[in-house]
Amino acid sequence: MDSVIEDVRLRKIIDSRGNPTVEADVLTWNGFGRAAAPSGASTGVNEVASFPDGGVDRVIEDIEDLISSEIIGMEAEDIREIDNVLKEIDGTDNFSNIGGNTAVAVSMATVKAAASSYNLPLYRFLGGAMPTSIPFPLGNMINGGAHAGVNAPDIQEFLVIPVGASNITEAITTNINVHRRIKEKIQKVDDTFTGGKGDEGGWAPNLTNQQALEIQFSACEEISDETGVLVRPGLDVASSEFWNEEEQQYVYEREGVSRSVGEQIDYIADLIDTYKLFYVEDPIQENDFVAFAELTAKCGDRCLICGDDLFVTNAEILAEGIEANAGNSLIIKPNQIGTLTDTYNTIELAKANQYVPIVSHRSGETTDETIAHLAVAFNAPIIKTGAAGGERIAKLNELIRIEEELVNPKMADL
Ligand SMILES: O=C(O)[C@@H](CO)OP(=O)(O)O
Ligand SMILES: [Mg+2]
């Protein structure tokens, strides 16, 4: 009874890139939940549609009433059923009628309202009493590709993960130390650098991929030595963005180099060993399970080979990947699939097959902190949510609060 839904409101708000997005409020007899949808710039082709034709305005004008008339009176805690109803209202297999962002905002706001109805934080309501570990933050240091302007590297994200951190504050601080050190190093290479940043708060420098890799690597080494907290580099190559299907080449424009599929595998394998990469995301384009599997066979014993555009948080596509031995980890972005239930199902499938789930932000974000709770509740060992910038820090600060509440908190097992 406590979680019976009494009202549902949708509103248009603005994300970190200045684009409109949707926020949902769900009111229950005894609680309240609010959640906002993020949005991607380098989206996978198999993601659900973000919005219906007519965008956020159509959602507010027409779809709010459709959803509220169906779910008012239902129990917010019956989230699976709520998510089914959202799918029924939509009636397509990719949320193109109501928008995956609409669905995800309502789904998340509903479960937050359910948690609030029982006076529980979301991670506790979803995860019960057992979760005691905090995910390691995978932080963005240098932005390129679709997240930065001209002259930035082709590789989309130069990331770091403080694998030696013993608590979340130390982990966040370590990432910030590397972020600052990288700025100093960029200025040494390019004295015209003004400190400009990309969409996710990493620096957006006029550097080649090679220069950025060198700077990232040496900054990790220095900060590890100085602080005693081991921090390791990673990449989101986002290679679908520069895969040329006609030419069958990965076209690195900034570098003026093109690589065949085989050359791409060798190049990435070489980077993994040269720079001791802990993590590589989307090194191969989203339709090539075979090359993904080849790289995983080569380097999967010493590096997380992660699928984002490849799997798009979709359990059916992940099942194909598991079958093909493509990758050993995956990005979890709820708005790629549209509901909490489907997000959970994908995480469960991943874990059952020893794929490491990494709960992730999008490049367009709000200060919504829900993903911090999902990572803890679902025992994801890593959260990818930037290192600097208010909409990134919102999630990291929430992890500090969660850690404070846990009885015997520890960092996750990597
Ligand atoms: O590619 C990615 O992993 C994300 C987040 O870092 O970017 P976007 O949200 O633009 O898809
Ligand atoms: Mg990605």
Coordinates of C-alpha atoms and ligand atoms in Angstrom, one line a residue:
M1 CA 0.0 0.0 0.0
D2 CA 2.8 2.4 0.9
S3 CA 4.0 2.6 -2.6
V4 CA 0.8 3.1 -4.5
I5 CA 1.4 5.6 -7.2
E6 CA -0.7 8.8 -6.9
D7 CA 0.8 11.0 -9.5
V8 CA 3.3 11.1 -12.3
R9 CA 4.7 14.3 -13.8
L10 CA 7.1 14.7 -16.7
R11 CA 8.9 18.0 -17.4
K12 CA 11.5 19.3 -19.9
I13 CA 14.8 20.1 -18.3
I14 CA 18.2 20.9 -19.8
D15 CA 21.3 18.6 -19.8
S16 CA 25.0 19.4 -19.4
R17 CA 25.3 20.0 -23.2
G18 CA 22.4 22.4 -23.2
N19 CA 20.0 20.0 -24.9
P20 CA 16.5 19.4 -23.7
T21 CA 15.8 16.1 -21.8
V22 CA 13.0 14.7 -19.7
E23 CA 12.7 14.5 -15.9
A24 CA 10.1 12.4 -14.2
D25 CA 8.5 12.9 -10.8
V26 CA 6.6 10.0 -9.2
L27 CA 4.5 10.5 -6.1
T28 CA 3.3 7.6 -4.0
W29 CA 1.1 7.5 -1.0
N30 CA 4.2 7.6 1.2
G31 CA 7.1 8.6 -1.0
F32 CA 8.5 10.5 -3.9
G33 CA 11.1 9.8 -6.6
R34 CA 12.7 12.0 -9.3
A35 CA 14.9 10.9 -12.1
A36 CA 16.3 12.5 -15.3
A37 CA 17.4 10.9 -18.5
P38 CA 20.9 11.5 -19.9
S39 CA 21.8 11.4 -23.6
G40 CA 24.7 10.2 -25.7
A41 CA 26.7 11.8 -28.6
S42 CA 28.4 8.6 -29.7
T43 CA 25.3 6.4 -29.6
G44 CA 25.2 2.7 -30.7
V45 CA 23.0 1.9 -33.7
N46 CA 21.2 -0.7 -31.6
E47 CA 20.2 1.5 -28.7
V48 CA 16.5 2.2 -28.2
A49 CA 15.2 5.5 -29.6
S50 CA 15.8 8.4 -27.2
F51 CA 12.6 10.3 -28.0
P52 CA 9.6 10.0 -30.3
D53 CA 9.1 12.2 -33.3
G54 CA 8.5 15.7 -31.9
G55 CA 11.2 15.2 -29.2
V56 CA 10.8 16.2 -25.5
D57 CA 7.9 18.6 -26.3
R58 CA 5.8 15.7 -27.6
V59 CA 6.6 13.7 -24.5
I60 CA 5.3 16.5 -22.3
E61 CA 2.2 17.2 -24.4
D62 CA 1.0 13.7 -25.2
I63 CA 2.9 11.0 -23.5
E64 CA 2.8 12.2 -19.9
D65 CA -1.0 11.6 -19.9
L66 CA -0.7 8.2 -21.6
I67 CA 1.7 7.0 -18.9
S68 CA 0.2 8.5 -15.9
S69 CA -3.3 7.2 -16.7
E70 CA -1.9 3.7 -16.9
I71 CA 0.4 3.6 -13.9
I72 CA -1.4 5.7 -11.3
G73 CA -2.9 3.2 -8.9
M74 CA -0.2 0.6 -9.4
E75 CA 2.4 -0.2 -6.8
A76 CA 5.7 1.5 -7.5
E77 CA 7.6 -1.4 -5.9
D78 CA 6.2 -3.7 -8.6
I79 CA 8.8 -2.3 -10.9
R80 CA 8.8 -5.3 -13.3
E81 CA 5.1 -4.7 -13.9
I82 CA 5.5 -1.0 -14.3
D83 CA 8.3 -1.6 -16.9
N84 CA 6.0 -4.0 -18.7
V85 CA 3.3 -1.4 -18.9
L86 CA 5.7 1.1 -20.3
K87 CA 6.5 -1.3 -23.0
E88 CA 2.9 -2.0 -23.7
I89 CA 2.1 1.7 -23.9
D90 CA 5.0 2.1 -26.4
G91 CA 4.1 -1.0 -28.5
T92 CA 7.4 -1.1 -30.4
D93 CA 10.6 -3.0 -29.7
N94 CA 12.7 0.1 -29.5
F95 CA 10.6 2.6 -27.6
S96 CA 10.2 4.8 -30.7
N97 CA 6.7 5.8 -29.7
I98 CA 7.3 7.1 -26.2
G99 CA 11.1 7.4 -26.2
G100 CA 13.6 5.3 -24.3
N101 CA 14.6 8.4 -22.3
T102 CA 10.9 8.8 -21.3
A103 CA 10.7 5.2 -20.2
V104 CA 14.0 5.3 -18.3
A105 CA 13.1 8.5 -16.4
V106 CA 9.8 7.0 -15.4
S107 CA 11.2 3.6 -14.5
M108 CA 14.0 5.1 -12.4
A109 CA 11.7 7.7 -10.7
T110 CA 9.2 4.9 -9.9
V111 CA 11.8 2.7 -8.2
K112 CA 13.2 5.8 -6.3
A113 CA 9.6 6.5 -5.2
A114 CA 9.2 2.9 -4.0
A115 CA 12.5 3.1 -2.0
S116 CA 11.3 6.4 -0.5
S117 CA 8.0 4.9 0.4
Y118 CA 9.8 2.5 2.7
N119 CA 12.3 5.2 3.9
L120 CA 15.2 3.4 2.3
P121 CA 18.0 4.7 0.1
L122 CA 17.7 3.3 -3.4
Y123 CA 20.8 1.1 -3.2
R124 CA 19.4 -0.5 -0.1
F125 CA 15.9 -1.0 -1.5
L126 CA 17.3 -2.6 -4.7
G127 CA 20.2 -4.5 -3.2
G128 CA 19.0 -5.4 0.3
A129 CA 21.3 -5.7 3.2
M130 CA 24.1 -7.5 1.4
P131 CA 25.9 -4.9 -0.7
T132 CA 28.9 -3.6 1.1
S133 CA 31.3 -2.7 -1.7
I134 CA 31.9 0.6 -3.5
P135 CA 32.7 0.6 -7.2
F136 CA 36.0 2.0 -8.5
P137 CA 35.5 5.2 -10.4
L138 CA 36.7 5.1 -14.0
G139 CA 37.4 8.8 -14.6
N140 CA 37.7 10.7 -17.9
M141 CA 40.9 12.7 -18.3
I142 CA 41.2 13.7 -22.0
N143 CA 38.3 14.0 -24.4
G144 CA 38.5 13.4 -28.2
G145 CA 36.3 12.2 -31.0
A146 CA 32.6 13.1 -30.7
H147 CA 33.1 14.6 -27.3
A148 CA 35.6 17.3 -28.2
G149 CA 36.3 19.9 -31.0
V150 CA 38.6 19.8 -34.0
N151 CA 42.3 18.9 -33.5
A152 CA 41.6 16.8 -30.4
P153 CA 42.6 13.1 -30.6
D154 CA 40.5 10.6 -32.5
I155 CA 40.2 8.3 -29.5
Q156 CA 37.2 9.5 -27.6
E157 CA 38.2 9.0 -24.0
F158 CA 41.5 8.7 -22.1
L159 CA 40.4 7.2 -18.7
V160 CA 42.0 6.3 -15.4
I161 CA 41.1 3.9 -12.6
P162 CA 42.7 4.1 -9.2
V163 CA 42.9 0.4 -8.6
G164 CA 45.0 0.8 -5.4
A165 CA 42.5 3.1 -3.6
S166 CA 41.3 1.9 -0.3
N167 CA 38.2 4.0 -0.1
I168 CA 36.0 6.2 -2.4
T169 CA 37.4 9.5 -1.3
E170 CA 40.9 8.4 -2.0
A171 CA 39.8 7.0 -5.3
I172 CA 38.1 10.2 -6.4
T173 CA 41.1 12.3 -5.2
T174 CA 43.5 10.1 -7.0
N175 CA 41.6 10.6 -10.3
I176 CA 41.6 14.4 -9.7
N177 CA 45.3 14.4 -9.0
V178 CA 45.9 12.7 -12.4
H179 CA 43.5 15.1 -14.1
R180 CA 45.5 18.1 -12.7
R181 CA 48.8 16.6 -13.6
I182 CA 47.6 15.9 -17.2
K183 CA 46.7 19.6 -17.6
E184 CA 50.2 20.6 -16.6
K185 CA 51.7 18.1 -19.0
I186 CA 49.5 19.3 -21.9
Q187 CA 50.6 22.8 -21.3
K188 CA 54.2 21.8 -21.5
V189 CA 53.6 20.2 -24.9
D190 CA 51.3 23.0 -26.2
D191 CA 51.9 26.4 -24.7
T192 CA 48.8 27.7 -26.4
F193 CA 46.5 25.3 -24.5
T194 CA 43.9 27.3 -22.6
G195 CA 42.5 24.6 -20.4
G196 CA 39.5 23.8 -22.6
K197 CA 37.4 20.8 -21.8
G198 CA 35.2 18.3 -23.7
D199 CA 31.7 17.1 -22.9
E200 CA 32.7 14.8 -20.0
G201 CA 35.1 17.2 -18.2
G202 CA 38.3 15.8 -19.6
W203 CA 40.8 18.2 -21.3
A204 CA 40.2 18.8 -25.0
P205 CA 43.8 19.4 -26.3
N206 CA 45.3 19.8 -29.7
L207 CA 47.3 16.5 -29.4
T208 CA 47.7 13.4 -31.4
N209 CA 46.5 10.1 -30.0
Q210 CA 50.1 9.1 -29.4
Q211 CA 50.9 12.3 -27.5
A212 CA 47.8 12.0 -25.4
L213 CA 48.7 8.3 -24.5
E214 CA 52.2 9.3 -23.4
I215 CA 50.9 12.1 -21.2
Q216 CA 48.2 9.9 -19.7
F217 CA 50.6 7.1 -19.0
S218 CA 53.3 9.3 -17.4
A219 CA 50.8 11.1 -15.3
C220 CA 49.5 7.7 -14.0
E221 CA 53.0 6.6 -13.2
E222 CA 53.9 9.8 -11.4
I223 CA 50.8 10.0 -9.3
S224 CA 51.1 6.3 -8.4
D225 CA 54.6 6.9 -7.2
E226 CA 53.9 10.1 -5.4
T227 CA 50.8 8.9 -3.5
G228 CA 51.4 5.2 -3.2
V229 CA 47.9 4.7 -4.8
L230 CA 48.2 2.7 -8.0
V231 CA 46.3 4.3 -10.8
R232 CA 46.1 2.7 -14.3
P233 CA 45.2 4.0 -17.7
G234 CA 42.3 3.0 -19.9
L235 CA 40.6 4.1 -23.1
D236 CA 37.2 4.3 -24.7
V237 CA 38.2 4.1 -28.4
A238 CA 34.6 4.5 -29.6
S239 CA 35.8 3.1 -32.8
S240 CA 32.4 2.8 -34.5
E241 CA 32.7 6.6 -34.8
F242 CA 35.6 6.4 -37.2
W243 CA 35.0 3.0 -38.9
N244 CA 34.5 3.4 -42.6
E245 CA 32.3 0.5 -43.8
E246 CA 32.9 1.1 -47.5
E247 CA 36.7 1.2 -47.2
Q248 CA 36.7 -1.4 -44.4
Q249 CA 39.2 0.8 -42.5
Y250 CA 39.4 2.5 -39.2
V251 CA 40.2 6.1 -40.3
Y252 CA 42.2 8.1 -37.7
E253 CA 41.8 11.6 -39.2
R254 CA 43.8 13.5 -36.6
E255 CA 46.7 11.1 -37.2
G256 CA 46.2 10.8 -41.0
V257 CA 46.4 7.0 -40.7
S258 CA 43.9 4.3 -41.7
R259 CA 44.0 0.8 -40.3
S260 CA 42.4 -2.4 -41.6
V261 CA 40.7 -4.7 -39.1
G262 CA 43.8 -6.8 -38.6
E263 CA 45.9 -3.7 -38.1
Q264 CA 43.4 -2.3 -35.6
I265 CA 43.6 -5.5 -33.5
D266 CA 47.4 -5.3 -33.6
Y267 CA 47.5 -1.6 -32.8
I268 CA 45.2 -1.9 -29.8
A269 CA 47.1 -5.0 -28.5
D270 CA 50.3 -3.0 -28.8
L271 CA 48.7 -0.1 -26.8
I272 CA 47.6 -2.5 -24.1
D273 CA 51.1 -3.7 -23.6
T274 CA 53.0 -0.5 -24.1
Y275 CA 50.8 1.6 -21.8
K276 CA 49.8 -1.2 -19.4
L277 CA 46.1 -0.5 -20.1
F278 CA 43.7 -1.8 -17.5
Y279 CA 40.7 -1.2 -19.7
V280 CA 39.8 -0.7 -23.4
E281 CA 36.2 0.0 -24.5
D282 CA 34.9 -0.4 -28.0
P283 CA 38.3 -1.0 -29.6
I284 CA 36.4 -2.6 -32.5
Q285 CA 33.3 -1.3 -34.3
E286 CA 29.8 -2.3 -33.1
N287 CA 29.0 -5.0 -35.7
D288 CA 32.2 -7.0 -35.6
F289 CA 32.0 -9.7 -32.9
V290 CA 34.7 -11.7 -34.7
A291 CA 37.5 -9.1 -34.4
F292 CA 36.3 -8.3 -30.8
A293 CA 36.7 -12.0 -30.0
E294 CA 40.1 -12.1 -31.6
L295 CA 41.4 -9.1 -29.5
T296 CA 39.8 -10.7 -26.4
A297 CA 41.7 -13.9 -27.0
K298 CA 44.9 -12.0 -27.4
C299 CA 44.6 -9.6 -24.4
G300 CA 41.6 -10.5 -22.3
D301 CA 43.9 -12.1 -19.7
R302 CA 45.5 -8.8 -18.8
C303 CA 43.0 -6.1 -19.8
L304 CA 39.2 -5.5 -19.6
I305 CA 38.0 -5.6 -23.2
C306 CA 34.7 -3.8 -22.9
G307 CA 31.6 -3.6 -25.2
D308 CA 29.5 -0.4 -25.1
D309 CA 28.2 0.3 -28.6
L310 CA 28.7 -3.5 -29.2
F311 CA 26.2 -4.6 -26.6
V312 CA 24.1 -1.5 -25.8
T313 CA 22.9 -2.9 -22.5
N314 CA 20.8 -5.4 -24.4
A315 CA 20.7 -8.9 -23.0
E316 CA 19.9 -10.5 -26.4
I317 CA 22.9 -8.9 -28.1
L318 CA 25.1 -9.7 -25.0
A319 CA 24.0 -13.3 -25.4
E320 CA 25.4 -13.3 -29.0
G321 CA 28.6 -11.7 -27.7
I322 CA 29.0 -14.4 -25.0
E323 CA 28.5 -17.1 -27.6
A324 CA 31.2 -15.5 -29.8
N325 CA 33.6 -14.8 -26.8
A326 CA 33.6 -11.2 -27.7
G327 CA 34.9 -9.0 -24.8
N328 CA 35.0 -9.7 -21.1
S329 CA 33.2 -6.8 -19.8
L330 CA 30.3 -4.4 -20.8
I331 CA 29.0 -0.9 -20.3
I332 CA 25.7 -0.6 -18.6
K333 CA 23.7 2.5 -19.6
P334 CA 20.0 2.2 -18.6
N335 CA 18.9 4.6 -21.3
Q336 CA 20.4 2.4 -24.0
I337 CA 17.7 -0.2 -23.2
G338 CA 14.9 1.9 -21.5
T339 CA 13.9 0.2 -18.3
L340 CA 15.4 -0.8 -14.9
T341 CA 14.2 -4.3 -15.4
D342 CA 16.0 -4.8 -18.7
T343 CA 19.1 -3.1 -17.2
Y344 CA 19.0 -5.6 -14.3
N345 CA 18.5 -8.6 -16.6
T346 CA 21.5 -7.6 -18.7
I347 CA 23.7 -7.2 -15.6
E348 CA 22.6 -10.7 -14.3
L349 CA 23.4 -12.3 -17.6
A350 CA 26.8 -10.6 -17.7
K351 CA 27.7 -11.8 -14.2
A352 CA 26.5 -15.3 -14.8
N353 CA 29.0 -15.4 -17.7
Q354 CA 31.9 -13.7 -15.9
Y355 CA 31.5 -10.4 -17.9
V356 CA 32.4 -7.4 -15.7
P357 CA 29.5 -4.9 -15.7
I358 CA 30.5 -1.2 -15.6
V359 CA 27.7 1.2 -14.8
S360 CA 28.1 4.3 -16.9
H361 CA 27.0 7.9 -17.3
R362 CA 26.4 9.4 -20.8
S363 CA 28.2 12.4 -22.3
G364 CA 25.1 14.5 -21.9
E365 CA 24.2 14.3 -18.2
T366 CA 22.3 16.0 -15.4
T367 CA 23.0 16.1 -11.7
D368 CA 20.8 12.9 -11.3
E369 CA 22.8 10.5 -9.1
T370 CA 20.8 7.3 -9.7
I371 CA 23.6 5.4 -11.3
A372 CA 25.7 5.5 -8.2
H373 CA 23.0 3.6 -6.4
L374 CA 22.6 1.1 -9.2
A375 CA 26.3 0.3 -9.2
V376 CA 26.3 -0.4 -5.5
A377 CA 22.9 -2.3 -5.5
F378 CA 23.9 -4.5 -8.4
N379 CA 27.5 -5.1 -7.2
A380 CA 29.2 -3.6 -10.3
P381 CA 32.9 -3.3 -9.5
I382 CA 33.4 -0.2 -11.7
I383 CA 31.4 3.0 -12.3
K384 CA 32.3 5.2 -15.3
T385 CA 31.2 8.7 -14.5
G386 CA 33.9 11.2 -15.3
A387 CA 36.2 12.9 -12.9
A388 CA 35.4 16.6 -12.9
G389 CA 32.4 18.7 -13.7
G390 CA 29.2 19.2 -11.6
E391 CA 27.1 16.5 -13.3
R392 CA 29.9 14.0 -13.0
I393 CA 30.8 14.9 -9.4
A394 CA 27.1 14.5 -8.4
K395 CA 27.5 10.7 -8.8
L396 CA 30.9 10.6 -7.1
N397 CA 29.7 12.6 -4.1
E398 CA 26.7 10.3 -3.8
L399 CA 29.2 7.4 -3.5
I400 CA 30.9 9.2 -0.6
R401 CA 27.5 9.4 1.1
I402 CA 26.7 5.7 0.4
E403 CA 30.1 4.6 1.7
E404 CA 29.4 6.5 4.9
E405 CA 26.1 4.6 5.4
L406 CA 27.5 1.1 4.8
V407 CA 28.4 -0.8 8.0
N408 CA 31.7 -2.3 6.8
P409 CA 32.4 -0.6 3.5
K410 CA 35.2 -1.8 1.2
M411 CA 36.2 -1.1 -2.3
A412 CA 34.9 -3.7 -4.9
D413 CA 36.9 -6.8 -6.0
L414 CA 38.5 -6.1 -9.3
Ligands
LIG1 O1 30.7 6.3 -25.4 C1 30.5 6.3 -24.2 O2 30.9 5.5 -23.4 C2 29.7 7.5 -23.6 C3 29.9 7.9 -22.2 O3 31.3 8.1 -21.9 O4 29.5 8.5 -24.5 P1 28.1 8.8 -25.1 O5 27.2 9.0 -24.0 O6 28.2 10.0 -26.0 O7 27.6 7.6 -25.9
MG2 MG 31.6 4.2 -24.9

